[in-house]
Coordinates of C-alpha atoms in Angstrom, one line a residue:
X27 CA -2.1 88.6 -94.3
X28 CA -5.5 89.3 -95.7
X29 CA -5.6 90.9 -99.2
X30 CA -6.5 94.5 -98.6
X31 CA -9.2 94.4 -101.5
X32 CA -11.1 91.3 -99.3
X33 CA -10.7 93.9 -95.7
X34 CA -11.8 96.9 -97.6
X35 CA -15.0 94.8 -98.5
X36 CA -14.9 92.9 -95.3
X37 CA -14.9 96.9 -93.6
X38 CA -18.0 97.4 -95.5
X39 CA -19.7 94.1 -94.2
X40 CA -19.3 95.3 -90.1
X41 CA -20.3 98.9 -90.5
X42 CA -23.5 98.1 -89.0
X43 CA -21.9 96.4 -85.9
X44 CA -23.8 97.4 -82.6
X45 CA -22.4 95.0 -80.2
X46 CA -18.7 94.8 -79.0
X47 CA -17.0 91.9 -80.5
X48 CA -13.7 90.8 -78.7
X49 CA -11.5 87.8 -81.0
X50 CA -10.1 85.9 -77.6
X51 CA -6.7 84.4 -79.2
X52 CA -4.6 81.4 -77.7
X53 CA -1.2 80.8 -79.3
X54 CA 2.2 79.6 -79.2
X55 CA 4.8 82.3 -80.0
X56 CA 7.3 79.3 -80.3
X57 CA 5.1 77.6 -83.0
X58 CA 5.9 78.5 -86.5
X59 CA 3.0 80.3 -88.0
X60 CA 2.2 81.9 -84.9
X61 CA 3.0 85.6 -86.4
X62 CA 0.7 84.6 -89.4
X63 CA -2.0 83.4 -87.4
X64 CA -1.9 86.3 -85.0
X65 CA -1.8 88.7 -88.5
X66 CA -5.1 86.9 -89.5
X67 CA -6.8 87.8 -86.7
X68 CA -5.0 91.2 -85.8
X69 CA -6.9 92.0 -89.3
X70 CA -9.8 90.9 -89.1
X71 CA -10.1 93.9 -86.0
X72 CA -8.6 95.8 -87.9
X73 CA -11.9 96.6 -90.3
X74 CA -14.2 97.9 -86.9
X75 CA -13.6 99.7 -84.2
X76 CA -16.4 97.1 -82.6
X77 CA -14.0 94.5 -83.5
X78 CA -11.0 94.0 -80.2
X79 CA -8.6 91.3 -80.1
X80 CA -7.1 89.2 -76.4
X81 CA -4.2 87.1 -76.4
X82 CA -2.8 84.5 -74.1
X83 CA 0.1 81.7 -74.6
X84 CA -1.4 78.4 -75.0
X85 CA -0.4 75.2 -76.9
X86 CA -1.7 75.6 -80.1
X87 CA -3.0 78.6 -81.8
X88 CA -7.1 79.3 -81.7
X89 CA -9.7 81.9 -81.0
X90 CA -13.4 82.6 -79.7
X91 CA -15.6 85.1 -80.0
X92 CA -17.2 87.0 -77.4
X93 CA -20.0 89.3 -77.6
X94 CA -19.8 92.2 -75.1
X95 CA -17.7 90.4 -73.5
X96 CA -19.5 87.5 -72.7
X97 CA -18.8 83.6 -74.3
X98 CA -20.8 83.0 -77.4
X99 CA -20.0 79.4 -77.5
X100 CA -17.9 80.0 -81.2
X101 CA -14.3 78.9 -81.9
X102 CA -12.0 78.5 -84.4
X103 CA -8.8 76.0 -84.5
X104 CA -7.1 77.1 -87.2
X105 CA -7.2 79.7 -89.6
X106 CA -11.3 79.7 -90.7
X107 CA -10.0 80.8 -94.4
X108 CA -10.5 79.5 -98.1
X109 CA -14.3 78.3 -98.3
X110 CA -14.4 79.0 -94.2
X111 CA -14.3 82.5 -94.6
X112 CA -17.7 83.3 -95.1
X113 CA -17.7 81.3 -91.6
X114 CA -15.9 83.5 -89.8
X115 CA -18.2 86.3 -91.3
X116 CA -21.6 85.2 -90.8
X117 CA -20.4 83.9 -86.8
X118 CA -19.6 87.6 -86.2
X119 CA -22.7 89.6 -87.6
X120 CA -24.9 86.6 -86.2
X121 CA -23.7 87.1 -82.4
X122 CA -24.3 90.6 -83.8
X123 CA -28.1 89.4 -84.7
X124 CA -27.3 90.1 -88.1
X125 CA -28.0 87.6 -90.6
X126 CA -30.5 86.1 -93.1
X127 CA -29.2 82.6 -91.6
X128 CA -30.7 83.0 -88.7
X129 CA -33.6 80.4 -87.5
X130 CA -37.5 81.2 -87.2
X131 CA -39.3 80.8 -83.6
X132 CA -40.2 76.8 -84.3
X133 CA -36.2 76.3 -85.0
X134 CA -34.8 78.0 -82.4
X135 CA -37.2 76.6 -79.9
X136 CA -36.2 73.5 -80.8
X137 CA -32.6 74.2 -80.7
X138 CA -33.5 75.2 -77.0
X139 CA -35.2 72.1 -75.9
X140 CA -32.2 69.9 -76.6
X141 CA -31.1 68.3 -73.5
X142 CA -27.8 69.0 -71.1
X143 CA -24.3 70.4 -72.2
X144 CA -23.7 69.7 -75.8
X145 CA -19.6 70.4 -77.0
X146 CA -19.8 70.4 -80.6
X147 CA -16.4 69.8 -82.9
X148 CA -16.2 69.9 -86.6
X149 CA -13.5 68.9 -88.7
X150 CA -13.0 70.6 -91.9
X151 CA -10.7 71.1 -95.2
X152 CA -10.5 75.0 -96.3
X153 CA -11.4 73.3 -99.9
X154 CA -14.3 72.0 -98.7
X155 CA -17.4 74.0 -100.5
X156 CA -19.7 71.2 -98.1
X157 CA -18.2 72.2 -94.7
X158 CA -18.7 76.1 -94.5
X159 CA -23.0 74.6 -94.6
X160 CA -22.4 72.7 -91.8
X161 CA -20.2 74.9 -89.3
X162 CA -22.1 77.9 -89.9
X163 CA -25.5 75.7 -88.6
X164 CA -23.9 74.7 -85.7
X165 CA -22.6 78.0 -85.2
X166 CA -25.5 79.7 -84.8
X167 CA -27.1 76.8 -82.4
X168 CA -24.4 78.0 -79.8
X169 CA -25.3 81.1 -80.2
X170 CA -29.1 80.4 -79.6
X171 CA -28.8 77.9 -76.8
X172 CA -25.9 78.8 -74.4
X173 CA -25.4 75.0 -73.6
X174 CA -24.1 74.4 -76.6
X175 CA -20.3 75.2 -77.9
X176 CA -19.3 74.7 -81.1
X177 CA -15.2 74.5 -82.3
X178 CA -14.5 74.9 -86.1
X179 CA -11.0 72.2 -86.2
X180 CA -8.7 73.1 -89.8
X181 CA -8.0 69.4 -90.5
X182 CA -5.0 70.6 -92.5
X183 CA -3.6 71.8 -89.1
X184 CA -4.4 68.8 -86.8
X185 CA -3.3 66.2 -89.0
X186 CA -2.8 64.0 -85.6
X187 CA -6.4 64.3 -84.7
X188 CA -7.5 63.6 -88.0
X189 CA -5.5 60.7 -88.2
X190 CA -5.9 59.6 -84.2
X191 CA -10.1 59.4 -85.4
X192 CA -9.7 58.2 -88.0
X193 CA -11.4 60.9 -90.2
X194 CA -11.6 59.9 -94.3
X195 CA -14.2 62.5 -95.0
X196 CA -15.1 66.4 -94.1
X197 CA -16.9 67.7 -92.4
X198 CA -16.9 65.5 -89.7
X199 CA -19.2 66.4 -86.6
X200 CA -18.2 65.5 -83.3
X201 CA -21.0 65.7 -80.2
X202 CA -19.2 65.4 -76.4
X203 CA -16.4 63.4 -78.6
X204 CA -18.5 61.1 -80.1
X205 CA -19.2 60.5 -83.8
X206 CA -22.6 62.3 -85.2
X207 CA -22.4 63.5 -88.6
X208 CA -19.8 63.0 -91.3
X209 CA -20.4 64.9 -95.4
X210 CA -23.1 67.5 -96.1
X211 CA -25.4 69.0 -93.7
X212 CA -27.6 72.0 -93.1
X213 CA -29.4 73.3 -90.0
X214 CA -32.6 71.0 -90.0
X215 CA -30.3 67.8 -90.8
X216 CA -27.6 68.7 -87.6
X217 CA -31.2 69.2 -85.7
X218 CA -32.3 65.9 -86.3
X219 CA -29.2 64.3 -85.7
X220 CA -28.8 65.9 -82.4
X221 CA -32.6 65.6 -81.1
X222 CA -31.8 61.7 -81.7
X223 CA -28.6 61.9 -80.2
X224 CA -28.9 64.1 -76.9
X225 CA -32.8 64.1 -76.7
X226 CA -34.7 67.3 -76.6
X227 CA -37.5 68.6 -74.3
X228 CA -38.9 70.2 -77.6
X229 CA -43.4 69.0 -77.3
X230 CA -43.1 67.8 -80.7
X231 CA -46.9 66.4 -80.1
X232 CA -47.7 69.3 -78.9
X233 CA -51.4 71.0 -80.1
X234 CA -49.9 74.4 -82.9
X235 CA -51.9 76.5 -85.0
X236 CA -52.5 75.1 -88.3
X237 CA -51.0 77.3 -91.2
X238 CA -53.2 77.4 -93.7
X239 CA -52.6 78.7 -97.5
X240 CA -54.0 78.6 -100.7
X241 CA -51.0 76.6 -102.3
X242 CA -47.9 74.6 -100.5
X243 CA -44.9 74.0 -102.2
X244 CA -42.8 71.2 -100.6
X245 CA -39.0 71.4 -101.4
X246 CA -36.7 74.6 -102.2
X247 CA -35.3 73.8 -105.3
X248 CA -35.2 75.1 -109.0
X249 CA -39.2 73.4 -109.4
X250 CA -40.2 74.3 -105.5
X251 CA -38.9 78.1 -106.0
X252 CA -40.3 78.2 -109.6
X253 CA -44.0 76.9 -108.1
X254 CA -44.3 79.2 -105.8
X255 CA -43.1 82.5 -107.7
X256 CA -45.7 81.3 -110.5
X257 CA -48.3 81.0 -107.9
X258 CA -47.7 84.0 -105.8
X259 CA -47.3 86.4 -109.4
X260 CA -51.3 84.9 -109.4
X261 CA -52.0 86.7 -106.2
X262 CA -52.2 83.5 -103.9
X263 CA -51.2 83.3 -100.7
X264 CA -48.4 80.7 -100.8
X265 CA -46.0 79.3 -98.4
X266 CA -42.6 77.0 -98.9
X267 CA -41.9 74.0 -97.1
X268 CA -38.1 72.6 -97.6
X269 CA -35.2 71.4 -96.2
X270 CA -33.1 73.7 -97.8
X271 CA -33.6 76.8 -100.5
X272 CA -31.6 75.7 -103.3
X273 CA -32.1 72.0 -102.9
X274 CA -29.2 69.6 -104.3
X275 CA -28.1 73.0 -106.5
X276 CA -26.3 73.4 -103.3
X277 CA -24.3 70.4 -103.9
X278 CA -23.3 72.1 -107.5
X279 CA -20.0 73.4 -107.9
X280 CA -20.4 74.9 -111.2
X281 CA -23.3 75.3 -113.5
X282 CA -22.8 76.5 -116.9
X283 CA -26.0 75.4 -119.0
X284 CA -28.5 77.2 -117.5
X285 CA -29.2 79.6 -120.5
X286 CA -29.0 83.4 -120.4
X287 CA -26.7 82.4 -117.4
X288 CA -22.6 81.6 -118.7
X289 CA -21.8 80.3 -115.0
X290 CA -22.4 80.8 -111.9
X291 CA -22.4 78.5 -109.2
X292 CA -24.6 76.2 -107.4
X293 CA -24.1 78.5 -103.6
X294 CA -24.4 81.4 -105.8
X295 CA -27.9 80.2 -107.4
X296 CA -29.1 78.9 -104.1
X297 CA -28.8 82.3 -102.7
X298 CA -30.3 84.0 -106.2
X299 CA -33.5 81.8 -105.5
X300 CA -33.5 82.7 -101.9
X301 CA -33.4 86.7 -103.1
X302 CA -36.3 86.4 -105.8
X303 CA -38.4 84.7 -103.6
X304 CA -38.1 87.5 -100.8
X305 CA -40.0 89.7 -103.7
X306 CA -42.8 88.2 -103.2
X307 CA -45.3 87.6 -100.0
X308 CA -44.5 84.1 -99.8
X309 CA -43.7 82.6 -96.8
X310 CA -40.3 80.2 -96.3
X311 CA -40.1 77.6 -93.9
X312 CA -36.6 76.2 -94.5
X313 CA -35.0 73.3 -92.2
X314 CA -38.5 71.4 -92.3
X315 CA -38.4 68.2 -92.6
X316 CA -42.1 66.6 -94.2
X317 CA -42.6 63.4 -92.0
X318 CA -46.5 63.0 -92.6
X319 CA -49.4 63.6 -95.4
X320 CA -52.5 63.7 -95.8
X321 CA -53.2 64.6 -99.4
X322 CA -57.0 62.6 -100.2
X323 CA -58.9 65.7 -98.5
X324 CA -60.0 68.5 -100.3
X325 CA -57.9 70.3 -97.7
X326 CA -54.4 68.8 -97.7
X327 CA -52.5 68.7 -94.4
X328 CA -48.7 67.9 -94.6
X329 CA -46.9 68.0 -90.7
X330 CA -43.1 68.3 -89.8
X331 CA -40.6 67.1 -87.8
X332 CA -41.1 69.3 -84.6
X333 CA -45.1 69.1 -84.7
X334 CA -45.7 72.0 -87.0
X335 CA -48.6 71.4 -89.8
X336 CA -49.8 73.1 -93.3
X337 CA -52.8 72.7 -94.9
X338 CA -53.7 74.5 -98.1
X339 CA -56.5 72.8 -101.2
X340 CA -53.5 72.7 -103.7
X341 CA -50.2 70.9 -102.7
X342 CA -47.0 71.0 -105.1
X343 CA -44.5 68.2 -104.7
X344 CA -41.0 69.4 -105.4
X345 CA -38.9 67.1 -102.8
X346 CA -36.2 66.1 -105.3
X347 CA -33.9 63.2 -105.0
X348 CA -30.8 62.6 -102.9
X349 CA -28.0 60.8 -103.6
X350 CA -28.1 57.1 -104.6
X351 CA -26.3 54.3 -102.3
X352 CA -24.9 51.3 -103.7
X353 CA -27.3 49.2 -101.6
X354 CA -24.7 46.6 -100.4
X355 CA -24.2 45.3 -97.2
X356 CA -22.3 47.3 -94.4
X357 CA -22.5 50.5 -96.5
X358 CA -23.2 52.4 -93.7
X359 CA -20.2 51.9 -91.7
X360 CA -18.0 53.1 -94.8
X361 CA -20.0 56.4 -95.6
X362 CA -17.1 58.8 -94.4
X363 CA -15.1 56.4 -93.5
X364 CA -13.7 55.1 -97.2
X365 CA -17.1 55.8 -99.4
X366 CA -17.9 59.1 -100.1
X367 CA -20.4 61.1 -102.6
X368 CA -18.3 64.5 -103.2
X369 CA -14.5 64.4 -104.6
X370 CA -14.7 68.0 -104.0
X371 CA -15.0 68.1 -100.4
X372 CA -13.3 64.4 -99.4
X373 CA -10.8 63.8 -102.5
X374 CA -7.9 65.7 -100.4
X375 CA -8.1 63.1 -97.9
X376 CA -6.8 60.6 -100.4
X377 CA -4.0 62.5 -102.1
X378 CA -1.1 59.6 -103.6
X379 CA -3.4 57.1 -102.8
X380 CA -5.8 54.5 -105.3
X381 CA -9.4 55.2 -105.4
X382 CA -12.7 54.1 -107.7
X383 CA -15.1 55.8 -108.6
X384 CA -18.3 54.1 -109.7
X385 CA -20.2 55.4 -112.2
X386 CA -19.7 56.6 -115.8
X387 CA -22.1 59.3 -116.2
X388 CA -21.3 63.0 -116.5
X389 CA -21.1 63.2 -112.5
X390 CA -18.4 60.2 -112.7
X391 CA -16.2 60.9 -115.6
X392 CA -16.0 64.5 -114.1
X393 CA -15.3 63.0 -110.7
X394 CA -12.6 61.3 -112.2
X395 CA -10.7 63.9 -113.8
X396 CA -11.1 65.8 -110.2
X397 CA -9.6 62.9 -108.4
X398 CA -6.6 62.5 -111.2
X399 CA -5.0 65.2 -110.4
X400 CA -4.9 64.4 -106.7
X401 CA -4.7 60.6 -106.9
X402 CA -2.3 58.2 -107.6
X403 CA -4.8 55.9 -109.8
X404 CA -8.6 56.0 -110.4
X405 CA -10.4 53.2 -111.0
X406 CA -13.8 54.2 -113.2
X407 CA -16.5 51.5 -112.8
X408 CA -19.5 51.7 -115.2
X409 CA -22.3 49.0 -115.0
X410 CA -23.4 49.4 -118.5
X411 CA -21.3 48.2 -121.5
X412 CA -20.9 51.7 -122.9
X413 CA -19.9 55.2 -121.1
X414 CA -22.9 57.4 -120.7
X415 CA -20.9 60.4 -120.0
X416 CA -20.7 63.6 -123.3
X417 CA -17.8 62.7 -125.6
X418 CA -15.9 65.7 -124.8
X419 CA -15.4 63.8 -120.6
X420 CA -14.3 60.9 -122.6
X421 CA -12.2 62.0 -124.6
X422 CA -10.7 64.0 -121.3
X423 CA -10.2 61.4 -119.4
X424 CA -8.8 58.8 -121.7
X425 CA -5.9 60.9 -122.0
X426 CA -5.2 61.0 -118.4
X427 CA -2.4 57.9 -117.8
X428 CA -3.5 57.3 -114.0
X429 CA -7.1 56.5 -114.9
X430 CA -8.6 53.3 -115.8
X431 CA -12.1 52.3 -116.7
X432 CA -13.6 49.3 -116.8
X433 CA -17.2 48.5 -118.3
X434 CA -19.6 45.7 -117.4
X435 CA -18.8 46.0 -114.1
X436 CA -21.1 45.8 -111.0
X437 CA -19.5 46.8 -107.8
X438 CA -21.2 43.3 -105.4
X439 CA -19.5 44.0 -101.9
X440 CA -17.6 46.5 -99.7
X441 CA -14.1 45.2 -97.8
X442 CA -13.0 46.4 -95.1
X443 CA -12.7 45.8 -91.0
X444 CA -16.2 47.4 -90.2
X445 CA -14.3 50.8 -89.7
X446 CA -12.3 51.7 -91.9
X447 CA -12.8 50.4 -96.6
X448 CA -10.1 48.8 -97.6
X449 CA -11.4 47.5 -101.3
X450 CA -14.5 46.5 -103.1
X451 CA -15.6 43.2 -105.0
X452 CA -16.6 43.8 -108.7
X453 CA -17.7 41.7 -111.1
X454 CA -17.5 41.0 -115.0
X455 CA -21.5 41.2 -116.1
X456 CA -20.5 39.1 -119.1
X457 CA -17.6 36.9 -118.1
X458 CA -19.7 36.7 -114.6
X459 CA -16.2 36.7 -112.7
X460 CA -15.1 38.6 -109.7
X461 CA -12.2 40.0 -108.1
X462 CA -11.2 41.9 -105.4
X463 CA -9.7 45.3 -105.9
X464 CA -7.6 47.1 -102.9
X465 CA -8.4 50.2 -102.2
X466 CA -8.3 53.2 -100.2
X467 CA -11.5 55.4 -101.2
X468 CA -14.6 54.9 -103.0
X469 CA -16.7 58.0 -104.7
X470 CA -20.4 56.7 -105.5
X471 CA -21.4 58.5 -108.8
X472 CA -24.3 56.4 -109.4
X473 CA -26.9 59.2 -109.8
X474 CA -30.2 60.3 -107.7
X475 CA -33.0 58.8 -105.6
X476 CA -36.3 60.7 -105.5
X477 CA -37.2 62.0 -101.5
X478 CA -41.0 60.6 -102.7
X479 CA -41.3 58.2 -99.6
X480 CA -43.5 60.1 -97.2
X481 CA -45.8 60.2 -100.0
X482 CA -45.9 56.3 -101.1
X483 CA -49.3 55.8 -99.7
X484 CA -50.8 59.1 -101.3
X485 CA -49.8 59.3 -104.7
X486 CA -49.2 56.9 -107.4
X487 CA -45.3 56.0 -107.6
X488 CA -43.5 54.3 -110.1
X489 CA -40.9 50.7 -109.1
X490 CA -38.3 53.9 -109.2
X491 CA -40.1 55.8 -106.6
X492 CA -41.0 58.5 -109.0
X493 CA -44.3 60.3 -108.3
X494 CA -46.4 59.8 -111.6
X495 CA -47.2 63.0 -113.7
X496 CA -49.5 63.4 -116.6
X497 CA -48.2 66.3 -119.3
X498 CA -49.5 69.2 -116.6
X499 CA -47.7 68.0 -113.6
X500 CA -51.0 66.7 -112.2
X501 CA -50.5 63.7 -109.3
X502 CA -53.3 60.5 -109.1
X503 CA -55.1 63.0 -106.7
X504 CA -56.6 65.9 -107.7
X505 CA -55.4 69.5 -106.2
X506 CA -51.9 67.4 -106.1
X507 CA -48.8 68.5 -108.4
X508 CA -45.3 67.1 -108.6
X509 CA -42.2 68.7 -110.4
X510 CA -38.7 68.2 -110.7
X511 CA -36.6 65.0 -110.0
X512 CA -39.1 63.8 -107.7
X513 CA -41.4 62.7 -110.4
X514 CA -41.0 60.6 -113.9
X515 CA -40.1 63.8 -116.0
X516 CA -36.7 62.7 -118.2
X517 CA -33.5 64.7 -117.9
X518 CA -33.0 65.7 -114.4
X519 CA -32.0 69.4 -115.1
X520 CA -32.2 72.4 -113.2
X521 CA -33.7 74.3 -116.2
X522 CA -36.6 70.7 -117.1
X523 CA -37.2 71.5 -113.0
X524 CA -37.7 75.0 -113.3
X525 CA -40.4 75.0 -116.1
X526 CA -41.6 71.8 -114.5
X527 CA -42.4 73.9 -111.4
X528 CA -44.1 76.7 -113.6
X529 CA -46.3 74.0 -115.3
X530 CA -47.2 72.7 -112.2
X531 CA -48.2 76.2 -110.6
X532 CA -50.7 77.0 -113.6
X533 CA -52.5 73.6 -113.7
X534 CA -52.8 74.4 -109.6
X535 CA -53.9 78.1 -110.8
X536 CA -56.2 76.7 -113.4
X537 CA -57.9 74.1 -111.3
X538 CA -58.5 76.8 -108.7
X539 CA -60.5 78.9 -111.1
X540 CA -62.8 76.1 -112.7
X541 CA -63.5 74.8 -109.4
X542 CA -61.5 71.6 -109.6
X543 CA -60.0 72.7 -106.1

């Protein structure tokens, strides 16, 4: 079933295997791709002689993993292939304690502390380049805490359950069959969500060692990663703060402007940041999230959620923006459930059926050729009276006969029954009327929001929330730097962010030597 190319690689990827792995298979020899399923699996063993396979009859097909033959808490319903893959992978050589994925001491303590049984369930589409992100996180918290199970679902198999729950949106996060996460997600996000949800025994308050460096960058992206490679080629000691290495590049499905570079993707450069920063002594501490300041001492103290705390004389802002909401009321009851931000991961869902998508920038116009293909008619809906998108999108999709776009408009209300969007309100700017338009899917392409709100009462912010640079990335405080989207710098580009980050390591690096800092 597997191409012999991918298990001569995949051979490669288990030759250091020191536990014995056993694939525990349920199926259904009456159901109709049970020999395929069984093939799947019956391969994947093939490649180590570590690697066993167990079968039993069941109802439908799955399988678990089991590390020297004990429950690791990881299972698959459904074939983990397509984007899953690398899932399937990583959940092996991780219950092998192989893996750069793995969490440091403060994250697995935490995962840990969290309170009673926890059965995780996660729905995903195969095309999903969101979903792998979010299984493999909750993957490796089974494997760390052995209350917690987690069960990768192939939505494309369990149509019924999808449909029973209601799902619009992958990957959808279940906890003890309860709603908890729906769309993208990494290890410190899922964290949050579950601490809130289940409740952890985790001492957030609880008195740690201050770590203390000569410069902090806060935030992984193209600015954070090019800030602290500038400052630790100056022989600093530096550490990184972030959510996630890689940032919203993550989110990127292709990038083909960054120069020197034809294309690559935004996984693929997430990971190339992740690999040049590993040259260098500085230290990474990924799924953090910054929830206090203090940046008006000379040494600047910035805490995380789970009662960790940096302090270091020069601090470089490079938090980024997220994506922005329409701001209308009940929008939160239709994220993943009718309104969604990637047609990537959630357009499948709405195959033969009408959808919007507002916005008529780049992100928009190319949203909307996506979603042609798959949909039966795409509404565009730009607020301005003229497209913003390059002329070579426009011209794309005004040849496409299932898309219409309307300017002028301003999306004013969401329609639905509180669970499920059924249409949106828009109205005419200049004729000032509105209508309602049915629906069955809205994709938000309205651009980004900076993440500059734990730092409203330190630095000087613009009415946009943009932290306030002068032409060297300084902040309003001095030993205080900003880069990237976060701040007012035009064009929100990965290649502005990464000089931006430079820029903002030599003014730290040049107000360190005169004495500014």
């Amino acid at each position: 079933m597997i191409d012999p190319d991918i298990l001569k690689q995949v051979r490669s990827v288990f030759s250091s295997l020191s536990s014995d792995i056993t694939l525990s298979v349920v199926r259904n020899s009456d159901e109709a791709q049970s020999a395929e399923f069984s093939a799947f699996v019956e391969d994947i063993a093939s490649v180590s002689d570590r690697i066993s396979t167990v079968c039993q009859e069941g109802e439908r097909f799955s399988f678990s993993i089991l590390r020297n033959g004990k429950a690791t808490g990881i299972s698959f319903r459904g074939i983990p292939n397509g984007h899953e893959f690398t899932s399937l992978l990583l959940a092996i050589l991780n219950a092998d304690g192989q893996g750069k994925n793995l969490p440091d001491e403060a994250i697995t303590a935490r995962i840990k502390a969290l309170k009673g049984e926890i059965r995780l369930r996660t729905y995903v589409s195969l095309t999903c380049t969101n979903c792998p992100d979010v299984v493999q996180a909750l993957n490796v918290m089974a494997l760390v805490n052995p209350r917690i199970s987690h069960e990768m679902v192939d939505g494309g198999q369990y149509q019924d359950e999808i449909e029973r729950l209601g799902i619009q949106g992958v990957p959808a996060v279940y906890v003890n069959d309860e709603p908890l996460h729906v769309g993208r997600g990494d290890l410190g996000v899922l964290l949050q969500e579950l601490e809130d949800k289940v409740g952890t025994d985790h001492d957030g308050e609880a008195v740690q060692p201050v770590r203390t460096y000569d410069v902090l960058v806060l935030g992984g992206g193209p600015a954070g990663v090019s800030a602290a490679i500038y400052s630790a080629r100056k022989g600093l000691k530096v550490a990184v703060v972030a959510e996630r290495i890689g940032g919203q590049v993550n989110d990127t499905t292709g990038i083909e402007n960054l120069v020197s570079v034809a294309r690559t993707t935004g996984t693929q450069l997430a990971a190339d940041f992740r690999t040049h920063l590993s040259d260098y002594p500085i230290d990474i501490f990924d799924n953090r999230q910054v929830v206090a300041a203090n940046l008006k001492d000379r040494l600047k103290t910035v805490s995380v959620r789970g009662g960790e705390t940096f302090a270091a004389p020069a601090v470089v802002i490079a938090t980024g923006a997220g994506w922005r909401r329409l701001g209308l009321a009940g929008e939160e009851r239709y994220i993943g459930h009718g309104e969604h931000f990637c047609p990537h991961c959630d357009g499948p869902f709405y195959k033969g059926k009408d959808v919007a998508v507002i916005g008529g920038g780049n992100s928009g116009i190319e949203a909307a050729i996506d979603l042609a293909g798959i949909c039966r008619h795409v509404t565009v809906l730009e607020f301005a009276d003229a497209m913003r998108a390059d002329e070579v999108l426009q011209r794309k999709v005004a040849g496409l006969p299932n898309v219409e776009v309307f300017l002028s408009a301003q999306t004013t209300a969401l329609l639905g029954d509180g669970q499920k969007l059924s249409g949106i309100t828009v109205k005419d700017r200049i004729s000032g009327e509105e209508r309602n338009i049915p629906l069955d899917g809205v994709f938000v392409q309205i651009g980004l929001s900076p993440n500059s709100d734990v730092f409203r009462n330190e630095v000087e912010l613009t009415p946009r929330k943009e932290i306030v640079i002068d032409v060297a990335n300084r902040t309003s405080l001095p030993g205080v730097y900003a880069a990237g989207d976060v701040t007012t710098v035009p064009y929100k580009q990965i290649a502005i962010a990464l000089g931006e980050g430079a820029k903002a390591a030599l003014s730290a690096f040049e107000d360190r030597i005169r004495g500014v800092i």
